[in-house]
C-alpha positions as a Markdown table, in Angstrom:
| # | Residue | x | y | z |
|---|---|---|---|---|
| 1 | Unk | 0.0 | 0.0 | 0.0 |
| 2 | Unk | 1.2 | 3.5 | -0.7 |
| 3 | Unk | 1.3 | 6.4 | 1.6 |
| 4 | Unk | -1.1 | 8.3 | -0.6 |
| 5 | Unk | -3.9 | 6.0 | 0.4 |
| 6 | Unk | -5.5 | 7.0 | 3.6 |
| 7 | Unk | -9.0 | 6.5 | 5.1 |
| 8 | Unk | -10.7 | 9.8 | 5.2 |
| 9 | Unk | -14.1 | 10.6 | 6.7 |
| 10 | Unk | -16.5 | 12.4 | 4.4 |
| 11 | Unk | -17.8 | 15.4 | 6.2 |
| 12 | Unk | -21.0 | 16.9 | 5.1 |
| 13 | Unk | -21.1 | 20.6 | 4.6 |
| 14 | Unk | -23.1 | 22.0 | 7.5 |
| 15 | Unk | -23.6 | 25.4 | 6.0 |
| 16 | Unk | -26.2 | 24.4 | 3.5 |
| 17 | Unk | -29.7 | 25.3 | 4.1 |
| 18 | Unk | -32.2 | 22.5 | 4.9 |
| 19 | Unk | -34.6 | 21.4 | 2.0 |
| 20 | Unk | -38.3 | 22.0 | 1.7 |
| 21 | Unk | -39.0 | 18.6 | 3.2 |
| 22 | Unk | -37.3 | 19.7 | 6.4 |
| 23 | Unk | -39.6 | 22.6 | 6.6 |
| 24 | Unk | -42.7 | 20.3 | 6.7 |
| 25 | Unk | -41.1 | 18.3 | 9.4 |
| 26 | Unk | -40.5 | 21.4 | 11.4 |
| 27 | Unk | -44.2 | 22.4 | 11.1 |
| 28 | Unk | -45.1 | 19.1 | 12.6 |
| 29 | Unk | -42.9 | 19.4 | 15.7 |
| 30 | Unk | -45.7 | 20.0 | 18.1 |
| 31 | Unk | -47.6 | 16.9 | 17.0 |
| 32 | Unk | -44.5 | 14.8 | 17.1 |
| 33 | Unk | -43.9 | 15.9 | 20.7 |
| 34 | Unk | -47.5 | 15.3 | 21.7 |
| 35 | Unk | -47.6 | 11.8 | 20.1 |
| 36 | Unk | -44.5 | 10.7 | 21.9 |
| 37 | Unk | -46.0 | 11.9 | 25.2 |
| 38 | Unk | -49.3 | 10.2 | 24.6 |
| 39 | Unk | -47.6 | 7.0 | 23.5 |
| 40 | Unk | -45.6 | 7.0 | 26.7 |
| 41 | Unk | -48.9 | 7.3 | 28.7 |
| 42 | Unk | -50.5 | 4.5 | 26.8 |
| 43 | Unk | -47.6 | 2.2 | 27.2 |
| 44 | Unk | -47.3 | 2.9 | 30.9 |
| 45 | Unk | -51.0 | 2.4 | 31.4 |
| 46 | Unk | -50.9 | -1.0 | 29.6 |
| 47 | Unk | -47.8 | -2.1 | 31.7 |
| 48 | Unk | -49.6 | -1.1 | 34.9 |
| 49 | Unk | -52.7 | -3.2 | 33.8 |
| 50 | Unk | -50.6 | -6.2 | 32.9 |
| 51 | Unk | -48.5 | -6.1 | 36.1 |
| 52 | Unk | -51.3 | -4.9 | 38.3 |
| 53 | Unk | -49.2 | -2.0 | 39.8 |
| 54 | Unk | -50.0 | 1.4 | 40.9 |
| 55 | Unk | -49.1 | 4.2 | 38.4 |
| 56 | Unk | -45.3 | 3.4 | 38.5 |
| 57 | Unk | -45.0 | 2.4 | 34.9 |
| 58 | Unk | -47.6 | 5.1 | 33.9 |
| 59 | Unk | -45.5 | 7.9 | 35.3 |
| 60 | Unk | -42.1 | 6.5 | 34.3 |
| 61 | Unk | -43.2 | 5.9 | 30.7 |
| 62 | Unk | -44.7 | 9.4 | 30.6 |
| 63 | Unk | -41.4 | 10.9 | 31.6 |
| 64 | Unk | -39.6 | 8.7 | 29.0 |
| 65 | Unk | -42.1 | 9.8 | 26.4 |
| 66 | Unk | -41.5 | 13.5 | 27.4 |
| 67 | Unk | -37.8 | 13.1 | 27.1 |
| 68 | Unk | -38.1 | 11.2 | 23.8 |
| 69 | Unk | -40.4 | 14.0 | 22.5 |
| 70 | Unk | -37.9 | 16.7 | 23.4 |
| 71 | Unk | -35.1 | 14.8 | 21.7 |
| 72 | Unk | -37.1 | 14.5 | 18.5 |
| 73 | Unk | -38.1 | 18.2 | 18.4 |
| 74 | Unk | -34.5 | 19.1 | 19.3 |
| 75 | Unk | -33.2 | 17.0 | 16.4 |
| 76 | Unk | -35.6 | 18.6 | 14.0 |
| 77 | Unk | -35.0 | 22.2 | 15.1 |
| 78 | Unk | -31.2 | 21.7 | 15.2 |
| 79 | Unk | -31.2 | 21.9 | 11.4 |
| 80 | Unk | -32.4 | 25.6 | 11.6 |
| 81 | Unk | -29.0 | 26.5 | 13.1 |
| 82 | Unk | -27.2 | 25.4 | 10.0 |
| 83 | Unk | -28.8 | 28.1 | 7.8 |
| 84 | Unk | -26.3 | 30.7 | 6.7 |
| 85 | Unk | -27.2 | 34.4 | 6.9 |
| 86 | Unk | -28.6 | 35.8 | 3.6 |
| 87 | Unk | -26.5 | 38.2 | 1.5 |
| 88 | Unk | -29.0 | 40.9 | 1.9 |
| 89 | Unk | -28.6 | 40.8 | 5.7 |
| 90 | Unk | -24.8 | 41.0 | 5.4 |
| 91 | Unk | -24.8 | 44.1 | 3.2 |
| 92 | Unk | -27.5 | 46.0 | 5.1 |
| 93 | Unk | -25.5 | 46.0 | 8.5 |
| 94 | Unk | -23.5 | 49.1 | 7.6 |
């Protein structure tokens, strides 16, 4: 093997704006968060019914659903930070 050959990671350019599909996902961020929370409540309720426990699973799965919803929304909105400023904004700052 030659010295020219090296394994390099391909780094995606993070300054490019998100596409139109990302905008539709960002619109639905509230419903994604709500559905994760409700799914946590439902799973916790079902586990409490199966194991005949007090609301231990209900509350713990609700907290996990809340955390999962926050993570999903954060992953979606993190793409907004990658949008570079427009050229009009750069020239009007005089």
